[in-house]
PDB file of C-alpha atoms in Angstrom:
ATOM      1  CA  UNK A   1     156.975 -19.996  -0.326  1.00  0.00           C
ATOM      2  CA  UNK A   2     159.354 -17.523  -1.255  1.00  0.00           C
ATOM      3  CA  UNK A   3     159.535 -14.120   0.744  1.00  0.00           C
ATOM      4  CA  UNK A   4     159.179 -12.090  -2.595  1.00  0.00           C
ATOM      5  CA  UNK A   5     156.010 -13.440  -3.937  1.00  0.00           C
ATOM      6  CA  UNK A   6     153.839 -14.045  -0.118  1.00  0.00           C
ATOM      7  CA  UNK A   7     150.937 -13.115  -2.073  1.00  0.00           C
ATOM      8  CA  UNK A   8     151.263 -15.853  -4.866  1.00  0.00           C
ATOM      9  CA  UNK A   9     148.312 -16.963  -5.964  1.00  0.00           C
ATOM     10  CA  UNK A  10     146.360 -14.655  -3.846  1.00  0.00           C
ATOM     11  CA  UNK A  11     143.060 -12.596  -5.308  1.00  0.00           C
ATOM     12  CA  UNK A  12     143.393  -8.873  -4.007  1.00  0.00           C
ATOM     13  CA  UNK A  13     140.223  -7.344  -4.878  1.00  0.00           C
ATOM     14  CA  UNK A  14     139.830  -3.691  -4.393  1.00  0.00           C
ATOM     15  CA  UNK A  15     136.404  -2.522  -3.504  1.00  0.00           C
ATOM     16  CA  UNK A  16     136.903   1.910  -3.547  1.00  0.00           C
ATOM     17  CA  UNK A  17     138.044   3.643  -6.346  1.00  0.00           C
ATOM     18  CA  UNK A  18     141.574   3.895  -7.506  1.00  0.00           C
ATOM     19  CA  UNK A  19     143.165   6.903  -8.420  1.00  0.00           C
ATOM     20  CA  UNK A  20     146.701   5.076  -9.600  1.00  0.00           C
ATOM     21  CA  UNK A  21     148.198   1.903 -10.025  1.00  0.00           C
ATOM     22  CA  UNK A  22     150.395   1.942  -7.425  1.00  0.00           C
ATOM     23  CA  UNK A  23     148.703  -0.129  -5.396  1.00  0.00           C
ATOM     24  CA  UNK A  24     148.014  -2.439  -7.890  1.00  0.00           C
ATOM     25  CA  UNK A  25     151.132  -2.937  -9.129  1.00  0.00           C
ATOM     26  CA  UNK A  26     152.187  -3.497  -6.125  1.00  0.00           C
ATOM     27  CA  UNK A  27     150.234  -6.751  -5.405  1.00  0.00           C
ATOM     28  CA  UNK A  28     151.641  -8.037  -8.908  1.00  0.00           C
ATOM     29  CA  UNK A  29     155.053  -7.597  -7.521  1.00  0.00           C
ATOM     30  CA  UNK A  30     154.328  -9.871  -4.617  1.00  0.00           C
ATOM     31  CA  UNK A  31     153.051 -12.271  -6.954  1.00  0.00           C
ATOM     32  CA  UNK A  32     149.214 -11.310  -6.530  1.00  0.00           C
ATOM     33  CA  UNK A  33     146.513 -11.371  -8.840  1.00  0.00           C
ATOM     34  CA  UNK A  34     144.872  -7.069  -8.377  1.00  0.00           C
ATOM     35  CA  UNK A  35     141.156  -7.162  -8.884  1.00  0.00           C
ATOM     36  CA  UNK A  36     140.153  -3.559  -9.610  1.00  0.00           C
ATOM     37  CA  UNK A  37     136.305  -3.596  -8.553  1.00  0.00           C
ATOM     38  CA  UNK A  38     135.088  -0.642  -7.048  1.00  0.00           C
ATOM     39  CA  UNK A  39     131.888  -1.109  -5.565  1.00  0.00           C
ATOM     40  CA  UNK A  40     130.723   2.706  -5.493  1.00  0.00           C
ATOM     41  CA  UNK A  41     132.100   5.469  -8.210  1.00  0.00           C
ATOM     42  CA  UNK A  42     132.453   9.718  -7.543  1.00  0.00           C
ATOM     43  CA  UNK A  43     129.939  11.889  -9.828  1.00  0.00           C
ATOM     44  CA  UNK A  44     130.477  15.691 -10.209  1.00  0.00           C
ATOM     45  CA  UNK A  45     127.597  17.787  -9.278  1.00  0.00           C
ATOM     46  CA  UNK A  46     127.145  20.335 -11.000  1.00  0.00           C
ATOM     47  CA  UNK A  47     125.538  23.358 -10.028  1.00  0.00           C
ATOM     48  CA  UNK A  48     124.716  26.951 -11.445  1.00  0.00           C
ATOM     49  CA  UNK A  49     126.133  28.193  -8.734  1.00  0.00           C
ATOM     50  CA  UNK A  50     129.242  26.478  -9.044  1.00  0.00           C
ATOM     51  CA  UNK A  51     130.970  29.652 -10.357  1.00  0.00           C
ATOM     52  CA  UNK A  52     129.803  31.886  -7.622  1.00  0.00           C
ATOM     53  CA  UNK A  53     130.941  29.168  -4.781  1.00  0.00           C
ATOM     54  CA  UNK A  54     134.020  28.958  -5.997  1.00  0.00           C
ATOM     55  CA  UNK A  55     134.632  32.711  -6.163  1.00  0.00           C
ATOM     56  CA  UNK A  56     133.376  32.411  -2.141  1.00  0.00           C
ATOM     57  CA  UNK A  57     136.039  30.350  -1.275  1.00  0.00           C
ATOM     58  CA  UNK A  58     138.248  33.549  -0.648  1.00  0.00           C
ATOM     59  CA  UNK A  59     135.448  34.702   1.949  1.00  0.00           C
ATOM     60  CA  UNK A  60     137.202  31.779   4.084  1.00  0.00           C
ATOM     61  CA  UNK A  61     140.125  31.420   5.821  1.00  0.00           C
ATOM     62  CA  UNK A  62     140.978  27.603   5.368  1.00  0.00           C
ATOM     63  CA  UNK A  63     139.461  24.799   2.668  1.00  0.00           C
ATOM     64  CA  UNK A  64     139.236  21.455   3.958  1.00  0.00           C
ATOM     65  CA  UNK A  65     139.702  18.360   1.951  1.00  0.00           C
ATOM     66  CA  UNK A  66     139.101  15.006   3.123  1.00  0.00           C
ATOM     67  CA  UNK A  67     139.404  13.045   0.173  1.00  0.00           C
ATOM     68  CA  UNK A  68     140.647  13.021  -3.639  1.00  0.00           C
ATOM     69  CA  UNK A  69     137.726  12.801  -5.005  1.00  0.00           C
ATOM     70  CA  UNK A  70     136.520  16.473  -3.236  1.00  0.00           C
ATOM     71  CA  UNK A  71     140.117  17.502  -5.107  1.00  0.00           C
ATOM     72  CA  UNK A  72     138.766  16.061  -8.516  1.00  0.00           C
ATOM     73  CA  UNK A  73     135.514  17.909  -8.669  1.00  0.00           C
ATOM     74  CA  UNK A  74     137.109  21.080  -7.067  1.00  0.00           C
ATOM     75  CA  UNK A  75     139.948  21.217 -10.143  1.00  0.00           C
ATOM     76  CA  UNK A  76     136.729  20.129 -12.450  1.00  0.00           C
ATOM     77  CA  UNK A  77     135.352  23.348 -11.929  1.00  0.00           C
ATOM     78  CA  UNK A  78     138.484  25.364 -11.713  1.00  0.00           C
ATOM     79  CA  UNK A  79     139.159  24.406 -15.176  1.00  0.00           C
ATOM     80  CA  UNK A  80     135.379  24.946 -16.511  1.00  0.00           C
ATOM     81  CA  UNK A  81     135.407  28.887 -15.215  1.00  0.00           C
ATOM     82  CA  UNK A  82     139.077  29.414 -16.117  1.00  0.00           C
ATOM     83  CA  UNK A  83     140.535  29.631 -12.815  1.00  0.00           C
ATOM     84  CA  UNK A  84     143.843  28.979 -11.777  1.00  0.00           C
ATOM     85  CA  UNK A  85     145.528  28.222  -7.874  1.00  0.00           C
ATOM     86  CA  UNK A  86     146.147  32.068  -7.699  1.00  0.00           C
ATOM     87  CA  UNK A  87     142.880  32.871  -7.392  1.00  0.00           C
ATOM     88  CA  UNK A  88     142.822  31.159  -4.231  1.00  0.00           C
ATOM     89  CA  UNK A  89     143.792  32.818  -1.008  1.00  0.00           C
ATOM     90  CA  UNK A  90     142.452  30.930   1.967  1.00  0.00           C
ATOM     91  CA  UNK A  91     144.800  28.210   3.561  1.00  0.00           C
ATOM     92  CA  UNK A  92     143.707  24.543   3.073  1.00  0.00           C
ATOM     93  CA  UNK A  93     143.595  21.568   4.804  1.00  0.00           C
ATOM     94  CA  UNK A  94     143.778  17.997   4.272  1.00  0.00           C
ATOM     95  CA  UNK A  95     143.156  14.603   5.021  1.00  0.00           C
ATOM     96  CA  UNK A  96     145.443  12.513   4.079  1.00  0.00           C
ATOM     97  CA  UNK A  97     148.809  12.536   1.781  1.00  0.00           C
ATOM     98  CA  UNK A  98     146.871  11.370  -1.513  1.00  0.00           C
ATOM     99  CA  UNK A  99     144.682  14.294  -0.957  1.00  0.00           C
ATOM    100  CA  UNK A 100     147.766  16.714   0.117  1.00  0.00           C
ATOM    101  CA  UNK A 101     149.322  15.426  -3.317  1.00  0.00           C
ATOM    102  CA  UNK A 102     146.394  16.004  -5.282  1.00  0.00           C
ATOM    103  CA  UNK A 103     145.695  19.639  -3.855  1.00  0.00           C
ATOM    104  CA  UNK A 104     149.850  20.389  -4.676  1.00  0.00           C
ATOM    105  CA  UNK A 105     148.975  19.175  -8.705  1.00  0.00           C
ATOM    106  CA  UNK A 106     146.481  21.797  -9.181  1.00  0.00           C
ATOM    107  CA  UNK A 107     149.692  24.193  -8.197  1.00  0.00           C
ATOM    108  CA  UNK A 108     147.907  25.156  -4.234  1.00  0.00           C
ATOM    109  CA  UNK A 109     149.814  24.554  -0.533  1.00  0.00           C
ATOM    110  CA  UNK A 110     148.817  22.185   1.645  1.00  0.00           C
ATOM    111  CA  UNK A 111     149.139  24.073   5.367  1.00  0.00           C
ATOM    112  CA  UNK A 112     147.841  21.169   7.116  1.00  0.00           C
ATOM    113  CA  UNK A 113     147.254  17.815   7.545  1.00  0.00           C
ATOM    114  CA  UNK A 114     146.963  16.004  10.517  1.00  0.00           C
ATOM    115  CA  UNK A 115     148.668  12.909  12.003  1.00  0.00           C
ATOM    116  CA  UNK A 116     146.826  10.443  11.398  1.00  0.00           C
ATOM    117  CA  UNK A 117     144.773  10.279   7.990  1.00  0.00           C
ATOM    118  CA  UNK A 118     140.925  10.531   9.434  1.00  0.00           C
ATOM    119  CA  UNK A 119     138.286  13.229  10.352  1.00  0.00           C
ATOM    120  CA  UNK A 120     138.183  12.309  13.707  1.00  0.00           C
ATOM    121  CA  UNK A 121     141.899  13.207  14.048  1.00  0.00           C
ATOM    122  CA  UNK A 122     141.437  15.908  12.484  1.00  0.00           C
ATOM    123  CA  UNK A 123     139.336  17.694  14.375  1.00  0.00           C
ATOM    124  CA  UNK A 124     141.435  16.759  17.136  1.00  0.00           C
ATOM    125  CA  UNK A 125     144.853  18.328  16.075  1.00  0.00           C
ATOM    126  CA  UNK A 126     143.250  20.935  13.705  1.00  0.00           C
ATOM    127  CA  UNK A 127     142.115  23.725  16.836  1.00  0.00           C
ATOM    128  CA  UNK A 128     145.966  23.190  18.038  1.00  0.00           C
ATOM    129  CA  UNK A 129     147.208  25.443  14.706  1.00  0.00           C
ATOM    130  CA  UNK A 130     143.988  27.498  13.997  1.00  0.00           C
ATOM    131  CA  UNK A 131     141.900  30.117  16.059  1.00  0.00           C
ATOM    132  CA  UNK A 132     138.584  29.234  16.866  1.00  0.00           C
ATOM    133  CA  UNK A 133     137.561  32.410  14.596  1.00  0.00           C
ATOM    134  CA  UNK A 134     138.923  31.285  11.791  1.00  0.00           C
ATOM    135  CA  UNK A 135     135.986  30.570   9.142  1.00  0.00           C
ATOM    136  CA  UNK A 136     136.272  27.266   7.436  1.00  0.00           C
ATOM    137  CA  UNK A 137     134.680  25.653   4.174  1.00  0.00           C
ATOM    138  CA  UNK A 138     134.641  21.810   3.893  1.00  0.00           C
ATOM    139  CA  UNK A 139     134.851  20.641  -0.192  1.00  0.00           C
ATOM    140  CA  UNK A 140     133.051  17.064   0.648  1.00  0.00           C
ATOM    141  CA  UNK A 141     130.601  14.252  -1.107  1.00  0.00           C
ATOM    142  CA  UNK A 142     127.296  13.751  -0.436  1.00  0.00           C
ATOM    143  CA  UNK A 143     128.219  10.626   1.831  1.00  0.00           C
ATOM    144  CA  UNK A 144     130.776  12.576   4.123  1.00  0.00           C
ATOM    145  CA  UNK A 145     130.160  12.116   8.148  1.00  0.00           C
ATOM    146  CA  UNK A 146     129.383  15.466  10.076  1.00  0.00           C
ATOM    147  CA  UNK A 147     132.494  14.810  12.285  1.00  0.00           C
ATOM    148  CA  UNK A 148     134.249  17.848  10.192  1.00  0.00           C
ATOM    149  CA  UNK A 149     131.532  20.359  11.185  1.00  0.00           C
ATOM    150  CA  UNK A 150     130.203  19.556  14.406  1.00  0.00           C
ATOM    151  CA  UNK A 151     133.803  18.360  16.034  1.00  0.00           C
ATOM    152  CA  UNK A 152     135.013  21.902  15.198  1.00  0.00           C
ATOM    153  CA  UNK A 153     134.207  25.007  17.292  1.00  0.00           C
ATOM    154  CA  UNK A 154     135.058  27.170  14.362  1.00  0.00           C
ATOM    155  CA  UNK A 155     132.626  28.597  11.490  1.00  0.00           C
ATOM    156  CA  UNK A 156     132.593  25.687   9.212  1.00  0.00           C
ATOM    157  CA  UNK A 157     130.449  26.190   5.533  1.00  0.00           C
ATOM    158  CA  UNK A 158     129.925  22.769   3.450  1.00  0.00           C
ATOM    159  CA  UNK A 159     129.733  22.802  -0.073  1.00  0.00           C
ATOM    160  CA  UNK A 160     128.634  19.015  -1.323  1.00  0.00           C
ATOM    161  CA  UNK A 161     130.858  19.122  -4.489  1.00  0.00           C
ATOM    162  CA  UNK A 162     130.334  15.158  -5.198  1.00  0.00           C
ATOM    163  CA  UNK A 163     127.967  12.024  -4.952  1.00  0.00           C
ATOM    164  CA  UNK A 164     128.643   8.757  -4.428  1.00  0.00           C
ATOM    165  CA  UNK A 165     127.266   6.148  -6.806  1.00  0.00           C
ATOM    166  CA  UNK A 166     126.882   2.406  -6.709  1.00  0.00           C
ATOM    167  CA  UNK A 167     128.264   0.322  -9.329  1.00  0.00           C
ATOM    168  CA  UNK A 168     126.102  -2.824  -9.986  1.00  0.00           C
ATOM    169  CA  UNK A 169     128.572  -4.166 -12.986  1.00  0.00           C
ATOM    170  CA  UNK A 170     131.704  -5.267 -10.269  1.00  0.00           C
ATOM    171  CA  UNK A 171     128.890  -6.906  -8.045  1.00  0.00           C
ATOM    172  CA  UNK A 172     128.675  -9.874  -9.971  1.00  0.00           C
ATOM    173  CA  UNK A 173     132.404  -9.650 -11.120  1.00  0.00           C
ATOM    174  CA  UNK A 174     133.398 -10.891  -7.497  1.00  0.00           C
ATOM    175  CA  UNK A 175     130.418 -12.975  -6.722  1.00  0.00           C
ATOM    176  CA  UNK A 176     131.703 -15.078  -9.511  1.00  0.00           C
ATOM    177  CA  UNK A 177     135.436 -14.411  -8.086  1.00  0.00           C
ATOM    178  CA  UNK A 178     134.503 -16.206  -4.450  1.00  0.00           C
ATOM    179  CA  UNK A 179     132.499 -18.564  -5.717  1.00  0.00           C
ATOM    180  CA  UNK A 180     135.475 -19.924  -7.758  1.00  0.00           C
ATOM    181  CA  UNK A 181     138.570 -18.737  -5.939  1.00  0.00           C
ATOM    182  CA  UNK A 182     140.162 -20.322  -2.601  1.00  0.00           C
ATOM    183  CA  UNK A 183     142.426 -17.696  -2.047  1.00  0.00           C
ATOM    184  CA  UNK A 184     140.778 -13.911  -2.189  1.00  0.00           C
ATOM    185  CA  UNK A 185     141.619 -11.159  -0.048  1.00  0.00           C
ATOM    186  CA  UNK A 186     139.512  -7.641   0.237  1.00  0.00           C
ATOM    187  CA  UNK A 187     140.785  -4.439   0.367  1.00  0.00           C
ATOM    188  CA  UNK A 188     138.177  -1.750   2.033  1.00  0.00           C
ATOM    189  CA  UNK A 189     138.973   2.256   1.889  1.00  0.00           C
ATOM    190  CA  UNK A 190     135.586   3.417   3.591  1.00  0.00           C
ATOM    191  CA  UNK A 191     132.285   2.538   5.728  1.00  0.00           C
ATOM    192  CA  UNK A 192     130.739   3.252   2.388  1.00  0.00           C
ATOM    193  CA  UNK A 193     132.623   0.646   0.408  1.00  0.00           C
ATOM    194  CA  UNK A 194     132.416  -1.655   2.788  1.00  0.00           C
ATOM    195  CA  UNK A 195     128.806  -1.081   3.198  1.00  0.00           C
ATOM    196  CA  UNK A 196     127.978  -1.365  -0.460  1.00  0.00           C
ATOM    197  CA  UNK A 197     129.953  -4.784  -0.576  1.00  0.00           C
ATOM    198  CA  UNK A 198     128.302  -6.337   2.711  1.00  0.00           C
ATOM    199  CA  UNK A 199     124.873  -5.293   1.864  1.00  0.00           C
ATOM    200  CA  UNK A 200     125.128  -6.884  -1.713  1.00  0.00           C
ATOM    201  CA  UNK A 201     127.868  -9.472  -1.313  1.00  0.00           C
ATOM    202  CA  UNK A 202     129.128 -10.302   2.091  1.00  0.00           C
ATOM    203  CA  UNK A 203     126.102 -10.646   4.196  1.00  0.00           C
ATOM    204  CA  UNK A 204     125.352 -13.800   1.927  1.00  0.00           C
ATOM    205  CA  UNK A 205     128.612 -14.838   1.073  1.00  0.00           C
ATOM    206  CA  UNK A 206     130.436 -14.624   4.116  1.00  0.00           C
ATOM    207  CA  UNK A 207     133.818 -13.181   4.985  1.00  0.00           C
ATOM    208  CA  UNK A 208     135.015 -16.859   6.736  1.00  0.00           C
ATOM    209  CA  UNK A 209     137.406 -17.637   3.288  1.00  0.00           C
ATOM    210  CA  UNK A 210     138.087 -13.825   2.585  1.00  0.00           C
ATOM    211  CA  UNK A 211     141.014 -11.942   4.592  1.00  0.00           C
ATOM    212  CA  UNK A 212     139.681  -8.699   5.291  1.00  0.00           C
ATOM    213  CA  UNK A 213     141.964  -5.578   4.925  1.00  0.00           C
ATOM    214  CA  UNK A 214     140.376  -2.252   6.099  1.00  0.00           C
ATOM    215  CA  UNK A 215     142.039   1.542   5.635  1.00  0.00           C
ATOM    216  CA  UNK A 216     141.668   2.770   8.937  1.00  0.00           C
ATOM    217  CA  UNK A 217     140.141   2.809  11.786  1.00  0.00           C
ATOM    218  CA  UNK A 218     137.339   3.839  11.548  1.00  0.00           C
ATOM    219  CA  UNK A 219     136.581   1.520   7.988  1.00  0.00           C
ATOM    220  CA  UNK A 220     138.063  -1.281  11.058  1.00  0.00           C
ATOM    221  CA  UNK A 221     135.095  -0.412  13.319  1.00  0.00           C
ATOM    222  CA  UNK A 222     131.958  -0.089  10.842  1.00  0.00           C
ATOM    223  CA  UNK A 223     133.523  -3.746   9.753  1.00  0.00           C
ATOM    224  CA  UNK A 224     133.624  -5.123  13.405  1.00  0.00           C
ATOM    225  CA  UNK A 225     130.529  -3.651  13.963  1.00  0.00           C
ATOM    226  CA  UNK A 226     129.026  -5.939  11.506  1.00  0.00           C
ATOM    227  CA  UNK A 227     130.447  -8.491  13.092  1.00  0.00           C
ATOM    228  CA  UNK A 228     133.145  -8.796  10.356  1.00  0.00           C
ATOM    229  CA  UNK A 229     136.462  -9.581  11.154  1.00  0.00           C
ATOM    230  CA  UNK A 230     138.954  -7.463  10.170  1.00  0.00           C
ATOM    231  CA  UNK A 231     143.077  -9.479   9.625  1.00  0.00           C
ATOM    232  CA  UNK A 232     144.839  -6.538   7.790  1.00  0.00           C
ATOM    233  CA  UNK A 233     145.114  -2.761   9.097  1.00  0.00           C
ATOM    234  CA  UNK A 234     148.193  -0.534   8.351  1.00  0.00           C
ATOM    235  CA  UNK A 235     149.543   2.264  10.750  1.00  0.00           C
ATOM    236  CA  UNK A 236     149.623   4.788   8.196  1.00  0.00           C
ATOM    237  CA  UNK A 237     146.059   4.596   5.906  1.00  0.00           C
ATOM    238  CA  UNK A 238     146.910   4.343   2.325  1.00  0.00           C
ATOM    239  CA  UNK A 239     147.038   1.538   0.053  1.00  0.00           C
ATOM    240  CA  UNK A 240     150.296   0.989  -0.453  1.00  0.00           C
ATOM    241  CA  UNK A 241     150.360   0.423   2.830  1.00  0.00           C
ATOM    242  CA  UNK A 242     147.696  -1.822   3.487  1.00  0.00           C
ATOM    243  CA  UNK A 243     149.038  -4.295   0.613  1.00  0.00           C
ATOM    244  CA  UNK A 244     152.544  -3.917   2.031  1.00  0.00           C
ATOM    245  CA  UNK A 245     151.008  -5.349   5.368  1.00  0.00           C
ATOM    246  CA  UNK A 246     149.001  -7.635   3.874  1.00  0.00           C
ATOM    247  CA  UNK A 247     151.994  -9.235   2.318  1.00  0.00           C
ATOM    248  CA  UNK A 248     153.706  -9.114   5.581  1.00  0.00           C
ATOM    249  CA  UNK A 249     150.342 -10.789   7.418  1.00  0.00           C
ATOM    250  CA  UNK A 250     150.379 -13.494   4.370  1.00  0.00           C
ATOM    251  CA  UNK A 251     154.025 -14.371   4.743  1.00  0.00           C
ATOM    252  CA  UNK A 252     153.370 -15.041   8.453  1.00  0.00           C
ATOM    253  CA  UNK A 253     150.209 -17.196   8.685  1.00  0.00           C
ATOM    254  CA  UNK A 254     151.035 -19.496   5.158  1.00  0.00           C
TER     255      UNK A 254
END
């Protein structure tokens, strides 16, 4: 098999949403097949309040993001009540350099982000660079973990700016994909994508003829916790990433 293409003939089904085609692409390169099926979609909630909570966010000292899809609803609004990043005095935080790029397109400055790209770091590194004191507002879905809130000693608001929907339509798109495909591999961003896909796909399918590719650790450990096995991780968490590693793991073991 030639080095270029380890992926050749290889199914790379992506189960969380995808915000480019990086990624994508990507696989193609290395001679994959992409399979864009997100098994959960992001929904805007919108409030009346939305205006007022967004004129609050100068009452804080930092914004935290965790995700692109917080970033997506927050410029959502922005645009609705005519306001631009100037408005906007607090410092903000980030998870992640997808997130940090999203937050610099709206024209705002990311002033931190931590090592590694999850919550749990986060709240690790984040007290290191920021008094206690400081007050705090965390932009999140409806889905988010409290490890943002209760791991930090500081003040910390949450404003639920997005849910988290299932989408029934790609269910049956890779049922039909594993029933007739030897060679499938399945890329998982979050514990909610991967519990979506195990509670209507893998717990009767199986993962045995699947190589499992997880974004982090903590997407690693809900897996394992199910007793899934998980082949594919990448050091840093983003998709490029996990593909370029899951062309190195296929090169390997083929």
């Amino acid at each position: 098999m030639s080095n270029k293409t380890p992926l050749i003939g290889e199914n790379v089904i992506f189960t969380g949403i995808l915000r480019s085609t990086e990624a994508s692409d990507l696989v193609e390169r290395f001679g994959g097949n992409a399979v864009v099926a997100p098994m959960i979609a992001t929904k805007e909630i919108v409030s009346s309040h939305d205006l007022s909570l967004l004129q609050s966010c100068n009452l804080y000292d930092w914004l935290i993001f965790t995700s692109q899809s917080s970033v997506k609803a927050f410029h959502s609004k922005m645009v609705k009540y005519q306001l631009d990043a100037s408005f906007f005095t607090a410092k903000i935080a980030v998870v992640g350099t997808k997130t940090a790029s999203a937050i610099e397109d709206l024209g705002l400055s990311v002033n931190f982000t931590p090592t590694i790209f999850s919550a749990d770091v986060f709240v690790q590194e984040f007290p290191e660079v920021v008094s206690s004191t400081a007050r705090c507002l965390f932009v999140k879905g409806n889905l988010a973990k409290d490890t943002i809130k209760n791991g930090l000693s500081n003040h910390v608001q949450e404003w639920t700016i997005y849910e988290t929907v299932e989408l029934e339509e790609n269910k049956e798109k890779v049922e039909n994909l594993l029933k007739n495909s030897e060679k499938c591999s399945i890329i998982f961003t979050s514990p909610s994508t991967a519990e979506v896909y195990h509670r209507s796909i893998g717990a009767s399918f199986g993962y045995n003829h699947t190589t499992v590719c997880a974004i982090g650790h903590i997407t690693k450990n809900y897996l394992e916790s199910m007793n899934v096995t998980v082949q594919v991780m990448p050091e840093t968490y983003t998709l490029k990433d996990v593909i370029v590693k899951l062309a190195e793991w296929k090169g390997r073991v083929q």
